[in-house]
PDB file of C-alpha atoms in Angstrom:
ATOM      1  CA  UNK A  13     -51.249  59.008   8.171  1.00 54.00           C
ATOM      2  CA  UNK A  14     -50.061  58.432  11.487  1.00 61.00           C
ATOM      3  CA  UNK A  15     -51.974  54.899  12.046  1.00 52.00           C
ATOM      4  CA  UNK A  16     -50.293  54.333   8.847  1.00 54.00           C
ATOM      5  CA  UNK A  17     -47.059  55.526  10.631  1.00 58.00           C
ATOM      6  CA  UNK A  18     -47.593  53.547  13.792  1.00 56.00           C
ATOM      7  CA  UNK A  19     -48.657  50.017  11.799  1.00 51.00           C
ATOM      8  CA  UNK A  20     -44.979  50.202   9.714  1.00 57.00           C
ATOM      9  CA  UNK A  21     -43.210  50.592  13.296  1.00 59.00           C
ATOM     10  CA  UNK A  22     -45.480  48.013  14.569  1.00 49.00           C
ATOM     11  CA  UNK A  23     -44.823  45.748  11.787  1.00 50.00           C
ATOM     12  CA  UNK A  24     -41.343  45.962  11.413  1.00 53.00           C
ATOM     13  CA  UNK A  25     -40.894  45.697  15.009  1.00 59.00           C
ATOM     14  CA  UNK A  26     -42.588  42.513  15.235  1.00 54.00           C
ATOM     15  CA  UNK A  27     -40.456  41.488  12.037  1.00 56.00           C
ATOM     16  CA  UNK A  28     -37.152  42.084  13.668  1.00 55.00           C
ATOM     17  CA  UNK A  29     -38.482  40.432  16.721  1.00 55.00           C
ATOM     18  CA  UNK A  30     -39.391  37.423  14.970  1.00 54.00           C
ATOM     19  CA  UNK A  31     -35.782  37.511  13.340  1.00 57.00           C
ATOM     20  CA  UNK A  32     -33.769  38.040  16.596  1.00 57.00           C
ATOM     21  CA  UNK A  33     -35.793  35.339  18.206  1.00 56.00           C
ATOM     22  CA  UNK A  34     -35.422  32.995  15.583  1.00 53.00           C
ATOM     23  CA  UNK A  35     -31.823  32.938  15.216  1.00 52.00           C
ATOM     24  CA  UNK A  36     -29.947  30.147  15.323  1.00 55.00           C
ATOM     25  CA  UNK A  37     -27.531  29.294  18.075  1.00 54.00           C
ATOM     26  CA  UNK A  38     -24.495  28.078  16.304  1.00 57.00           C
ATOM     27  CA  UNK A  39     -23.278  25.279  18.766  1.00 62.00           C
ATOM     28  CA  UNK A  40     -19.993  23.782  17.896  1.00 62.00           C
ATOM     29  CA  UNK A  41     -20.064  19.866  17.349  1.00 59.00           C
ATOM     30  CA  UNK A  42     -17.980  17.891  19.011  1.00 63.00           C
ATOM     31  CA  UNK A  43     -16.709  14.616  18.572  1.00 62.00           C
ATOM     32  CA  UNK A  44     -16.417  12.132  21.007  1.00 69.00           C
ATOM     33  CA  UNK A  45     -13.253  10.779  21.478  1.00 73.00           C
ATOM     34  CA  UNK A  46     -13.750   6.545  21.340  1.00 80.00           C
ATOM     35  CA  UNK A  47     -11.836   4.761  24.363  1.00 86.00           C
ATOM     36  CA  UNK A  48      -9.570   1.869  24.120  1.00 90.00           C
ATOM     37  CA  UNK A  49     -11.857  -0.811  25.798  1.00 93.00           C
ATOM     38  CA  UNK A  50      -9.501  -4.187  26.493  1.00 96.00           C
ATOM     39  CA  UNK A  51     -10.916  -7.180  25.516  1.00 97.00           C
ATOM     40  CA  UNK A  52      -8.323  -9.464  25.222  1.00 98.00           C
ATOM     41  CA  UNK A  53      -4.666 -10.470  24.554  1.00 98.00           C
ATOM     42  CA  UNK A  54      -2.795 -11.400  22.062  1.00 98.00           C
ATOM     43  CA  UNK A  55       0.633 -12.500  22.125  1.00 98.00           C
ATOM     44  CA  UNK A  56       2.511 -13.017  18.598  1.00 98.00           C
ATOM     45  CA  UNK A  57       4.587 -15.649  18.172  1.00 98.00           C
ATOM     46  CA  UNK A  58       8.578 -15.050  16.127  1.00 97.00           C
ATOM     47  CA  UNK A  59       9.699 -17.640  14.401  1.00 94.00           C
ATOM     48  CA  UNK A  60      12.687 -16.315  14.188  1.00 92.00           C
ATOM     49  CA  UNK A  61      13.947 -15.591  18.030  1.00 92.00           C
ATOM     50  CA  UNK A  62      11.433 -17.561  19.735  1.00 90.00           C
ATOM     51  CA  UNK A  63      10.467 -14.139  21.263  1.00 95.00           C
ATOM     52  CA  UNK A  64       6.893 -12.986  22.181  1.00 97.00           C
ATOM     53  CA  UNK A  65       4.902  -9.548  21.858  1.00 98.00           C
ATOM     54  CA  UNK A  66       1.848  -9.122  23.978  1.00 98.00           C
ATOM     55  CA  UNK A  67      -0.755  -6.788  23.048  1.00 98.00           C
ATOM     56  CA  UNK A  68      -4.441  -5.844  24.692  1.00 98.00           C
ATOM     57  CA  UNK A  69      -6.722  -5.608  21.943  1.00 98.00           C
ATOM     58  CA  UNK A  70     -10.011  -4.747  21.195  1.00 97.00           C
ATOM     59  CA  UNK A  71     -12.357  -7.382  19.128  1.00 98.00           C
ATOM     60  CA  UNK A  72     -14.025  -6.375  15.746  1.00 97.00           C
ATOM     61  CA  UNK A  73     -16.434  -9.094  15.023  1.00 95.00           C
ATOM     62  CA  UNK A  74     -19.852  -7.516  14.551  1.00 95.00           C
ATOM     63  CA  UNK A  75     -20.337  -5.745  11.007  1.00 95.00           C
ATOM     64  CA  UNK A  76     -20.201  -1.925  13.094  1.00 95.00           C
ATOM     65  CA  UNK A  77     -17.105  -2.878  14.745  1.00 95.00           C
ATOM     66  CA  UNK A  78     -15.676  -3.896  11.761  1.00 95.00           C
ATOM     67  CA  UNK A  79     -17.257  -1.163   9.648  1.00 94.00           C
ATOM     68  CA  UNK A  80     -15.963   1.304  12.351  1.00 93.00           C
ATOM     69  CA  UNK A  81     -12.998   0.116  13.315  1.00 95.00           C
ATOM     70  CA  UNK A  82     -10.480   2.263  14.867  1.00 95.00           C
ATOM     71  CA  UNK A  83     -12.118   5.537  13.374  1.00 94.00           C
ATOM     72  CA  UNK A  84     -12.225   8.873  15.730  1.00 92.00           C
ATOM     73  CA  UNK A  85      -9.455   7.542  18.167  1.00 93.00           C
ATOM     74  CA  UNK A  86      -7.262  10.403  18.435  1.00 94.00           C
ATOM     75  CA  UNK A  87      -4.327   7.742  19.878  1.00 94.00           C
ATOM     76  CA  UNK A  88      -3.542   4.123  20.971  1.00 96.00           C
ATOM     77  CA  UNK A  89      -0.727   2.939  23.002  1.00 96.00           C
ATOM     78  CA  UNK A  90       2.291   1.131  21.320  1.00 96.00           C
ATOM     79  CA  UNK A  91       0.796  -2.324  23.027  1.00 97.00           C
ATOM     80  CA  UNK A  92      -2.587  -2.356  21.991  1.00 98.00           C
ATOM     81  CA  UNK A  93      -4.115  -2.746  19.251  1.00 98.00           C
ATOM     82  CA  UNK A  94      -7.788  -3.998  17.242  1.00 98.00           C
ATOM     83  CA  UNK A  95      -8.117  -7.586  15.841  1.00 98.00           C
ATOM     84  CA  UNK A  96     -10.721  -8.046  13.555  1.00 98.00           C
ATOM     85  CA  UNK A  97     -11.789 -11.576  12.726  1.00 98.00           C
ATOM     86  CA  UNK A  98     -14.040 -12.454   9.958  1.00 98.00           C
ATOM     87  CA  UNK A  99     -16.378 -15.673   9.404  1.00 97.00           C
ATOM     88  CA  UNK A 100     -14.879 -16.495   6.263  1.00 97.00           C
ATOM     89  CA  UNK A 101     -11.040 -16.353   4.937  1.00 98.00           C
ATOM     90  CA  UNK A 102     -10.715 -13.939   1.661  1.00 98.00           C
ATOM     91  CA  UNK A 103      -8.691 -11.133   0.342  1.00 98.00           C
ATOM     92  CA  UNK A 104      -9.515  -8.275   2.568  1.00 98.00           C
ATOM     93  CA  UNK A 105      -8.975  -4.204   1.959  1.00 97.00           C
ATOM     94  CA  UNK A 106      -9.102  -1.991   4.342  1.00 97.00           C
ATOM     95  CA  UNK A 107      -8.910   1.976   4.328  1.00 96.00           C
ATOM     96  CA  UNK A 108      -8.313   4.708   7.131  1.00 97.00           C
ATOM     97  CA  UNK A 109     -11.523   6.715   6.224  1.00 94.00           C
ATOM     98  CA  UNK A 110     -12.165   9.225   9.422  1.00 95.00           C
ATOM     99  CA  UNK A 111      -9.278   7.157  10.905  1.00 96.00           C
ATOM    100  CA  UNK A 112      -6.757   9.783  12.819  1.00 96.00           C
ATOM    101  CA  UNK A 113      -3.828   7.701  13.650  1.00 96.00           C
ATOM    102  CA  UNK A 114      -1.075   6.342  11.308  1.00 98.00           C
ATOM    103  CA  UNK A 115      -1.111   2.061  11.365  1.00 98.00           C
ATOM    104  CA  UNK A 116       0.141  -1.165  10.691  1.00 98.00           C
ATOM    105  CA  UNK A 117      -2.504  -2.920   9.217  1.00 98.00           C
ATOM    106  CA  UNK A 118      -1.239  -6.912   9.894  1.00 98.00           C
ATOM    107  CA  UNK A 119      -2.833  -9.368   7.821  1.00 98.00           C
ATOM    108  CA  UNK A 120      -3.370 -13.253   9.598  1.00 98.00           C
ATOM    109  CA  UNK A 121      -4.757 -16.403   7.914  1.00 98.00           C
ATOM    110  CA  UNK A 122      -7.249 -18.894   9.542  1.00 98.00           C
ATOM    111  CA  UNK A 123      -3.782 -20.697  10.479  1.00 98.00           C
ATOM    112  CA  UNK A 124      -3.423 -17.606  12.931  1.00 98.00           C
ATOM    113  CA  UNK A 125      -0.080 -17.240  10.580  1.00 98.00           C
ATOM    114  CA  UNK A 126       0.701 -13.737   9.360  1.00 98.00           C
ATOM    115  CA  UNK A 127       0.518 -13.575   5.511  1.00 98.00           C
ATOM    116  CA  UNK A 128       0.982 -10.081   4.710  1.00 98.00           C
ATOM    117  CA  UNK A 129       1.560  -6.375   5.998  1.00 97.00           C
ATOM    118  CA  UNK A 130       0.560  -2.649   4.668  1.00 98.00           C
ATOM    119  CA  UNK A 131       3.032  -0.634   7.191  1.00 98.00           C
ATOM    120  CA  UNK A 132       2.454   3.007   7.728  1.00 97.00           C
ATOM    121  CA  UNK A 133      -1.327   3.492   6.189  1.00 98.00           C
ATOM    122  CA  UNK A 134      -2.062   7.151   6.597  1.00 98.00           C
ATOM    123  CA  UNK A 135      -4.248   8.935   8.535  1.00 97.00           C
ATOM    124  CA  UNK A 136      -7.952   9.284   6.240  1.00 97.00           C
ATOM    125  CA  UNK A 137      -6.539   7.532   3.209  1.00 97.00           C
ATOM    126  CA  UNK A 138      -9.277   6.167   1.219  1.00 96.00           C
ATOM    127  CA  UNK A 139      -7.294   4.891  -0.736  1.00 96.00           C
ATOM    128  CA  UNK A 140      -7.873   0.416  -0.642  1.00 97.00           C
ATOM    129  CA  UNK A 141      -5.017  -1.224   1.414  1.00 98.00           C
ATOM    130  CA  UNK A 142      -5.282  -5.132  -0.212  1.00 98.00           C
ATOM    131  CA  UNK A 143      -3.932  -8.391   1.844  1.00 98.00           C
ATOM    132  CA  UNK A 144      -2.469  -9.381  -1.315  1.00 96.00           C
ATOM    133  CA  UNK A 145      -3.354 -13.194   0.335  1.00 98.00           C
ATOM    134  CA  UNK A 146      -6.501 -14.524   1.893  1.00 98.00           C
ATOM    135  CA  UNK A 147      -6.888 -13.931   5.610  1.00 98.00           C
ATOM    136  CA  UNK A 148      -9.476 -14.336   8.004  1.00 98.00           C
ATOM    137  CA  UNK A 149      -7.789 -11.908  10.774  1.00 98.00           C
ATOM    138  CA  UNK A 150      -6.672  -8.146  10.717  1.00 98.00           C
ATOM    139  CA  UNK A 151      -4.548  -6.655  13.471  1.00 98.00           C
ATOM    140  CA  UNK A 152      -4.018  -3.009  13.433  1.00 98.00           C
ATOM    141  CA  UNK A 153      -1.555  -1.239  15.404  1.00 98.00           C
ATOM    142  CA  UNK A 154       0.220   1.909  15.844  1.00 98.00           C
ATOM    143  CA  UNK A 155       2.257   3.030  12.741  1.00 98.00           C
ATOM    144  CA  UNK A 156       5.911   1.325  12.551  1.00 98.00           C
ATOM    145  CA  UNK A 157       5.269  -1.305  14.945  1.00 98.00           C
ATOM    146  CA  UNK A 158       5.996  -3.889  12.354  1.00 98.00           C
ATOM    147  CA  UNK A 159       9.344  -2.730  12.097  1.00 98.00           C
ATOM    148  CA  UNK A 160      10.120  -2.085  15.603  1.00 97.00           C
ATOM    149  CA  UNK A 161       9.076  -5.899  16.610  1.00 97.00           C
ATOM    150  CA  UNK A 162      10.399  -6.706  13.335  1.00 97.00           C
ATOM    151  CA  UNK A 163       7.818  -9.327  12.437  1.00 98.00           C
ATOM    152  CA  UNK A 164       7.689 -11.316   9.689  1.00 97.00           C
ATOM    153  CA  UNK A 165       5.878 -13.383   6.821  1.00 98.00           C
ATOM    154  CA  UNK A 166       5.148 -16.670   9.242  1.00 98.00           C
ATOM    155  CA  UNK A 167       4.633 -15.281  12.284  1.00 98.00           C
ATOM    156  CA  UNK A 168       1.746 -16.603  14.391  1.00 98.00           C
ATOM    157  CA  UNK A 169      -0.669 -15.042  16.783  1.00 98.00           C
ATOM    158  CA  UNK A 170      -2.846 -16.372  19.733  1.00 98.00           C
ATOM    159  CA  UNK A 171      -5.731 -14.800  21.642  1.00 97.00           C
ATOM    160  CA  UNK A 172      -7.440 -14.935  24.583  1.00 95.00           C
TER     161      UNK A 172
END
């Protein structure tokens, strides 16, 4: 009876053991922020002033930078921004899945002309942001930045 005894102990000793050493660490994930890494400028053109805008942007021209885009950026400054430029010219959507920041999402044509705008697209909106005209360019920016340069239909952009 008191093997019996001592082999319970024993066994539920070992069991709790076996539990406490198992557990699992909970270790909180964390994501890492993405940096604004300059690539270029770009400097858009109003046709109605004459005036000029410069920008530092970032390049989206491999199918994970466009894919990705400005996702997990937790800010941007007012003068920079992410042109994406595609090898053909078509209608182009674009979302703000896991994207944190409100933007401008400025649509250009293989004329380097701005054909379109969707201002203020919110922060992880799925839902489809159209060009409503074919482009072969997208420049995002901060939210509101349209307005505040006040572009327009017809503006152009160059890069460098």
């Amino acid at each position: 009876m008191q093997w019996h005894r001592i082999n319970i102990i024993l066994l539920l000793s070992l069991a709790f053991l076996c539990i406490y050493s198992c557990k699992e660490d909970k270790k909180a994930i964390k994501q890492t922020e993405v940096q604004f890494k300059k690539e270029a400028e770009l400097i858009i053109f109003k046709t109605i002033d004459s005036t000029q805008i410069a920008l530092d942007i970032e390049i989206a021209d491999t199918d994970f930078d466009i894919q990705t885009g400005l996702m997990y950026r937790n800010s941007m400054e007012n003068k920079q921004g992410m042109l994406f430029v595609f090898d053909d010219v078509s209608e182009r959507f674009f979302y703000m899945k896991n994207t944190k920041i409100p933007l401008d999402i400025i649509y250009i044509d293989e004329n380097k002309k701005i054909v379109s705008f969707q201002k203020n697209a919110k922060p992880f909106d799925e839902s489809s942001l159209p060009s409503k005209a074919p482009a072969k360019y997208v420049l995002e920016v901060n939210a509101n930045m349209v307005d505040t340069w006040a572009l327009s239909i017809g503006d152009k952009i160059d890069y460098h």
